[in-house]
XYZ file of N, CA and C in Angstrom:
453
model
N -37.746 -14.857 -15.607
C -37.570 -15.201 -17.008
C -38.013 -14.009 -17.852
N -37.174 -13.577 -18.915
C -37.492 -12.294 -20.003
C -37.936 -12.952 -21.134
N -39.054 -12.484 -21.500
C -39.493 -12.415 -22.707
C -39.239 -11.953 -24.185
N -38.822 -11.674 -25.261
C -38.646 -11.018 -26.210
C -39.406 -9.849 -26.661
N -40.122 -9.570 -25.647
C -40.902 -8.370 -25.841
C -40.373 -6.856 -25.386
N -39.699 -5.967 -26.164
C -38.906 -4.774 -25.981
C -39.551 -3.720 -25.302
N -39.246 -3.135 -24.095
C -40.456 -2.391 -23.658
C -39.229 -1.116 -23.383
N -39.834 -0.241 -23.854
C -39.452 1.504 -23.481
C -39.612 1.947 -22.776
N -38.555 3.200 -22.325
C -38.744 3.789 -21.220
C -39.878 4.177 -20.836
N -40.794 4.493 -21.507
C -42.312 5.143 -21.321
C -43.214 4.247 -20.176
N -42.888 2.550 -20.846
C -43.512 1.671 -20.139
C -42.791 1.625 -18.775
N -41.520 1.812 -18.795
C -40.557 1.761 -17.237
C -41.025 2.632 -16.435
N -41.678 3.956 -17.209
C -41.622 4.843 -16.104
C -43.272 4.620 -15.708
N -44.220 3.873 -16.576
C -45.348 4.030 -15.858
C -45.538 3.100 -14.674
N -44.735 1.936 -14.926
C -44.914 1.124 -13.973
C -44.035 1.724 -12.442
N -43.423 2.088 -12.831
C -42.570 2.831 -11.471
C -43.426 3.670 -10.689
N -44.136 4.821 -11.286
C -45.459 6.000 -11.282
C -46.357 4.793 -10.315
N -46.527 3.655 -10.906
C -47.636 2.858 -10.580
C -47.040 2.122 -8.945
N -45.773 1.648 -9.085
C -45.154 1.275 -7.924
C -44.966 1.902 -6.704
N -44.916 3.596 -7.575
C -44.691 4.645 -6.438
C -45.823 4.726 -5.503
N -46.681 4.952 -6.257
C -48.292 4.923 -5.851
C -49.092 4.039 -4.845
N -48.719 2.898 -4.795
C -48.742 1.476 -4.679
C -48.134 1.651 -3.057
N -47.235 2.092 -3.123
C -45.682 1.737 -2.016
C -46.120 3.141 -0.780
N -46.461 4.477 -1.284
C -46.219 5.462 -0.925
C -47.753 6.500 -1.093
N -48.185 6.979 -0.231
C -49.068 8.187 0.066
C -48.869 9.261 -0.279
N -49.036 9.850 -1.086
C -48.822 11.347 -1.925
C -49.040 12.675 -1.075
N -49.946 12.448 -0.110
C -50.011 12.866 0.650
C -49.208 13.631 1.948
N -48.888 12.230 2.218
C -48.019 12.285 3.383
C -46.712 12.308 3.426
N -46.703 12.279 2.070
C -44.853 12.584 1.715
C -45.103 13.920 1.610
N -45.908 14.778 1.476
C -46.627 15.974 1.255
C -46.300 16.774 2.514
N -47.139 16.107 3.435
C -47.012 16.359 4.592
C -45.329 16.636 5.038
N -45.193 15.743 4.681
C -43.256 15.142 5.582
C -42.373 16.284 5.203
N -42.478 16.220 3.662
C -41.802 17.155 2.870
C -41.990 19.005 3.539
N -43.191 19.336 3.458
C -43.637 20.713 4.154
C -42.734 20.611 5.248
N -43.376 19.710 6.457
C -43.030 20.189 7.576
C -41.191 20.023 8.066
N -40.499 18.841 6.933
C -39.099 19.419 6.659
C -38.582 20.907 6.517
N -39.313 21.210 5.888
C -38.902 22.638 4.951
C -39.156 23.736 6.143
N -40.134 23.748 6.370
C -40.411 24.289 7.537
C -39.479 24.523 8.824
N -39.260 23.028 9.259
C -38.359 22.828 10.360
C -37.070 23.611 9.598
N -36.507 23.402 8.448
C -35.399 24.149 7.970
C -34.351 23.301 8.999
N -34.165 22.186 9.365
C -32.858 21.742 9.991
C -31.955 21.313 8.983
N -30.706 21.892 8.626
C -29.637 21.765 8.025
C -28.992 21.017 8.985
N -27.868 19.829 7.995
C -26.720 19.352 8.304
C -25.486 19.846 8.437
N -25.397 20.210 9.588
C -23.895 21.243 9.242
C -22.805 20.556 8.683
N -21.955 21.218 7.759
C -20.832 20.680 7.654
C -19.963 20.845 8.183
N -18.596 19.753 8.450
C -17.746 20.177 8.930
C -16.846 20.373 8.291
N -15.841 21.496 9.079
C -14.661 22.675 8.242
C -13.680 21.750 8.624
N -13.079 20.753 7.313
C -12.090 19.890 7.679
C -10.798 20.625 7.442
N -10.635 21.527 6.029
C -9.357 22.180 5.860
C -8.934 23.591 7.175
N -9.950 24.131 8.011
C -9.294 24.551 9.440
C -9.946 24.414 10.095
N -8.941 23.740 10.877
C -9.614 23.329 12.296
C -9.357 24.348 13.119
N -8.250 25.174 13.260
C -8.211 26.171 14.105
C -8.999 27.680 13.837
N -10.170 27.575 13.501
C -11.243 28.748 13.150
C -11.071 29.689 14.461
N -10.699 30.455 14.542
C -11.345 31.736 15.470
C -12.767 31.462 15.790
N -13.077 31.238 16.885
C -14.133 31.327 17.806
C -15.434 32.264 17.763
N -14.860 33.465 18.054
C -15.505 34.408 18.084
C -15.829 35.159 16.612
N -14.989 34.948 15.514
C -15.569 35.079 14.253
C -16.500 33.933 13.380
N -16.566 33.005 14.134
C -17.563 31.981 13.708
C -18.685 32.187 14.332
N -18.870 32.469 15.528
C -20.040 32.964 16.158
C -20.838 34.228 15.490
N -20.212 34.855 14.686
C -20.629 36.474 14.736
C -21.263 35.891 13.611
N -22.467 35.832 13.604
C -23.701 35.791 12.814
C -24.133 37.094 12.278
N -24.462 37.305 10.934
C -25.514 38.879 10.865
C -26.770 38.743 11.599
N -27.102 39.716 12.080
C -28.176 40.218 13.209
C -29.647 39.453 12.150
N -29.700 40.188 11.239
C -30.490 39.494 10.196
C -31.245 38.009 10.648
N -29.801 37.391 10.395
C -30.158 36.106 10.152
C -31.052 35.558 12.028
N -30.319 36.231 13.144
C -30.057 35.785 13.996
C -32.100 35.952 14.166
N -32.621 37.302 13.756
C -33.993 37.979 14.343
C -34.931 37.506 13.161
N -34.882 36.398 12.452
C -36.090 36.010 11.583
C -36.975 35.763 11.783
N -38.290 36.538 11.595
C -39.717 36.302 12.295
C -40.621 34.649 11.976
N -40.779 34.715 13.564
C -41.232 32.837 13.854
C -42.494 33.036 12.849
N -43.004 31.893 12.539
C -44.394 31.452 11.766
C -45.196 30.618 13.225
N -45.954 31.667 13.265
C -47.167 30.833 14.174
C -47.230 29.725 14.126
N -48.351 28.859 15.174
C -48.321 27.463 14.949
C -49.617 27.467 13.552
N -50.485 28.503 13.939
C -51.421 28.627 12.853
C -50.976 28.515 11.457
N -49.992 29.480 11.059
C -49.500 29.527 9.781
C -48.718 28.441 9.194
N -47.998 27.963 10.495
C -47.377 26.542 10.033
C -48.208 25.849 9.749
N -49.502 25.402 10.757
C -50.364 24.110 10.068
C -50.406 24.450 8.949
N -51.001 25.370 8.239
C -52.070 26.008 7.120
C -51.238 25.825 5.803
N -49.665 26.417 6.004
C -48.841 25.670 5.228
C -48.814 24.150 4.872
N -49.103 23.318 6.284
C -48.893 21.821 5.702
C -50.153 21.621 5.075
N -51.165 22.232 5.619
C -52.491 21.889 5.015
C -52.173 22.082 3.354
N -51.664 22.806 3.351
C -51.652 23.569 1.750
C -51.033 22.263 1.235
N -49.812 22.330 1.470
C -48.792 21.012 1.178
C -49.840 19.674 0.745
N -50.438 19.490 1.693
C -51.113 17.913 1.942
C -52.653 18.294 0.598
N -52.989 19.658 0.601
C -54.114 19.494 -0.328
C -53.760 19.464 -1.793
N -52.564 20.011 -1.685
C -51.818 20.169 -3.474
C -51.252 18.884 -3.775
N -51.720 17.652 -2.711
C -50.409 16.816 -3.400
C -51.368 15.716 -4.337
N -50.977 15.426 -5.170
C -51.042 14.589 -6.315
C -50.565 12.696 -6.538
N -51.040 12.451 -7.026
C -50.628 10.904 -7.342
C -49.072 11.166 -8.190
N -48.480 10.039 -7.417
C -47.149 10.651 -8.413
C -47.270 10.275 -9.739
N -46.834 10.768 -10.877
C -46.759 10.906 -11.921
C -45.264 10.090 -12.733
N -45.030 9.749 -14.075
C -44.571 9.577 -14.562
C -43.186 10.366 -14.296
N -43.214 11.772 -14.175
C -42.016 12.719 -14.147
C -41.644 12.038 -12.695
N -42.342 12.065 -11.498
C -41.601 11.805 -10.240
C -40.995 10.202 -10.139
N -41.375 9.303 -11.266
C -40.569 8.268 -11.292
C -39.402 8.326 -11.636
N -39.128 9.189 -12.306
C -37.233 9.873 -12.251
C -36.471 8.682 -12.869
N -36.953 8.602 -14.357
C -36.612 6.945 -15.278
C -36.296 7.593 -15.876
N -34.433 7.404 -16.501
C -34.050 7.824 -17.552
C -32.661 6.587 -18.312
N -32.492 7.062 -19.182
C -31.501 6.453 -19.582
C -30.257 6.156 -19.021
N -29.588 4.778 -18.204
C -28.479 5.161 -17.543
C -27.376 5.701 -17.979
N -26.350 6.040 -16.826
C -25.655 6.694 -17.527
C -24.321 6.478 -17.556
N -24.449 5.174 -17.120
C -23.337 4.369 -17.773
C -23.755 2.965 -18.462
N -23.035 2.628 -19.414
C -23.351 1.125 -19.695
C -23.711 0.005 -18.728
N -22.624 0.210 -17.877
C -22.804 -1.011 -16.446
C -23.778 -1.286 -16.253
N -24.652 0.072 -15.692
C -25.937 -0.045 -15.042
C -27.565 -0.096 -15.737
N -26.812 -0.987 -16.853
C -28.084 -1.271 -17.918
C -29.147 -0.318 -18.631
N -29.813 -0.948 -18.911
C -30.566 0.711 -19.993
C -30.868 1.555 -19.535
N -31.560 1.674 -18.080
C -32.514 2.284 -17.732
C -32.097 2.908 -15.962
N -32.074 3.558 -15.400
C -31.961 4.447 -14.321
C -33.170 5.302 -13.095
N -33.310 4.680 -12.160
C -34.146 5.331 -11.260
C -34.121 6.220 -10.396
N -34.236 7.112 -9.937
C -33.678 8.072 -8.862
C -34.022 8.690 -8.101
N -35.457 7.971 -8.239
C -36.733 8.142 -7.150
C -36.360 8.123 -5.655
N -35.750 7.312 -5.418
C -35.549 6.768 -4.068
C -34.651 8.169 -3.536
N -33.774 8.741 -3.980
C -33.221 9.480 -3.564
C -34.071 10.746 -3.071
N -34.819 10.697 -4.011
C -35.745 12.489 -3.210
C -36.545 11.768 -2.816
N -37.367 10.830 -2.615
C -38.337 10.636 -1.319
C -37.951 9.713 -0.437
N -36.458 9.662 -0.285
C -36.218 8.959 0.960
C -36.791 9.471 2.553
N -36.186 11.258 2.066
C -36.421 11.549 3.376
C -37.738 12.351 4.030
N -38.657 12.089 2.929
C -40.031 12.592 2.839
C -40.694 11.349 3.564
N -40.078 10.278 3.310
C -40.240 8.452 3.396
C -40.725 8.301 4.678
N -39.276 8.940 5.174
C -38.666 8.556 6.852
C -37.888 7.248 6.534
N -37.243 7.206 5.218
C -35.954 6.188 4.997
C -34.811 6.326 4.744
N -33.925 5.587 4.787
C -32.644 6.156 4.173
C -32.947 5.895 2.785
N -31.723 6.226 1.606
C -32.183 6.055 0.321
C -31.968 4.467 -0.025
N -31.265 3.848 0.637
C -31.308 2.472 0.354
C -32.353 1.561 0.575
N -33.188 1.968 2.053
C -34.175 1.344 1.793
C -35.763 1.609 1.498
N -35.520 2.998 0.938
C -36.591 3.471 0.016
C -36.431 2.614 -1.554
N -35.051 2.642 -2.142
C -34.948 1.839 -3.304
C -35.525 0.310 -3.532
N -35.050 -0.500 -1.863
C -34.975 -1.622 -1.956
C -37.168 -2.034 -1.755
N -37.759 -0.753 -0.573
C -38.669 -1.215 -1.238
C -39.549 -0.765 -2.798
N -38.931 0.134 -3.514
C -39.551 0.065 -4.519
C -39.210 -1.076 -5.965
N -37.826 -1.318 -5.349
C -37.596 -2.721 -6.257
C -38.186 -3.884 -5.854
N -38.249 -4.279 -5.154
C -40.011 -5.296 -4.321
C -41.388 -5.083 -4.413
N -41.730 -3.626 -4.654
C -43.092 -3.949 -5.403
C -43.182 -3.775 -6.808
N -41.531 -3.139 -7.490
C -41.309 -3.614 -8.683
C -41.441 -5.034 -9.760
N -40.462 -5.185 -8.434
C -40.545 -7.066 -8.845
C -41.755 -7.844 -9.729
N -42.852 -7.891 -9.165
C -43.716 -8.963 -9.986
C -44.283 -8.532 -10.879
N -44.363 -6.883 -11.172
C -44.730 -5.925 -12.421
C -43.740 -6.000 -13.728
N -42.410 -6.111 -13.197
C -41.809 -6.595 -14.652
C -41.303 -7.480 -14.722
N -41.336 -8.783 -13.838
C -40.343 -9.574 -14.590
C -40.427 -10.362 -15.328
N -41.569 -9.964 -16.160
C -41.600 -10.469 -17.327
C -41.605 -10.294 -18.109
N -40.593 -9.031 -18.252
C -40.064 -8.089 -19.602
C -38.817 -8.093 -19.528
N -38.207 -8.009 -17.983
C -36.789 -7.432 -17.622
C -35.992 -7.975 -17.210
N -35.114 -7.697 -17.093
C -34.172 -8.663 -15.675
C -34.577 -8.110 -14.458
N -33.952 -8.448 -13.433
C -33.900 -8.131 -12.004
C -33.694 -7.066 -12.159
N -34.183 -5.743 -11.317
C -33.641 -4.513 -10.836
C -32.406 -4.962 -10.084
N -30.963 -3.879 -9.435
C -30.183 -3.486 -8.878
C -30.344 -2.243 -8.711
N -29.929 -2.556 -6.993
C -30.096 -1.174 -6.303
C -28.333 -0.439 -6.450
N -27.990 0.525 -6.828
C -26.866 0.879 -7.181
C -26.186 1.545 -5.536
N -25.055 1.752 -5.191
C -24.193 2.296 -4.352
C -23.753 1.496 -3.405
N -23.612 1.990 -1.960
C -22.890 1.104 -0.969
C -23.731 0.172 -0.318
């Protein structure tokens, strides 16, 4: 049930900040995030417009790329350490609340779920779905229901 009480984005985004917090370790998304970056594993794409690529010119890498100097295991920890000591309570900005941006999808817009899905270890759907569940009993008594938007 909504109330007649008009609440602004300001208030959307603290409670989200507050949900994030609530839901998620600042930390250890800290952690997750570093040692992503680190690992550097890209999704390759695939070359749908030729399929018949030359072989041997797809292979030929610059030497460069091929001889990039490893990071110790030392330097790697020390990096995550770094990662894990800089990290912060999320904030208002990492609740990622803005105005939607279409009519459809009502006033307000979240987009949180998308960058810490995979810091999460979730997909983005069900990073959304749980932050609209510990959303839930924080507003609904200002708002309507959240919707999780896409497939």
């Amino acid at each position: 049930t909504t109330t007649s009480s008009l609440v602004g984005i300001d208030w959307v985004r603290e409670v989200v900040a507050t949900a994030l917090n609530d839901i998620f370790d600042p930390k250890e998304i800290a952690k997750n995030a570093a040692t992503a970056k680190l690992d550097g594993k890209k999704k390759k794409k695939k070359n749908k417009k030729k399929k018949n690529v030359d072989e041997s010119a797809a292979n030929n890498k610059p030497e460069e790329e091929e001889q990039k100097p490893k990071m110790s295991e030392e330097e790697r920890n020390s990096v995550i350490q770094a990662a894990i000591d800089a990290a912060q309570p999320f904030t208002t900005r990492d609740a990622m609340v803005t105005p939607a941006t279409k009519p459809e999808f009502g006033d307000y817009q979240c987009n949180a779920a998308m960058s810490l899905a995979k810091s999460a270890g979730l997909n983005p759907r069900e990073c959304a779905t749980k932050i609209v569940d510990q959303l839930r009993p924080l507003i609904q008594e200002y708002m309507e229901e959240p919707e999780i938007a896409g497939p």
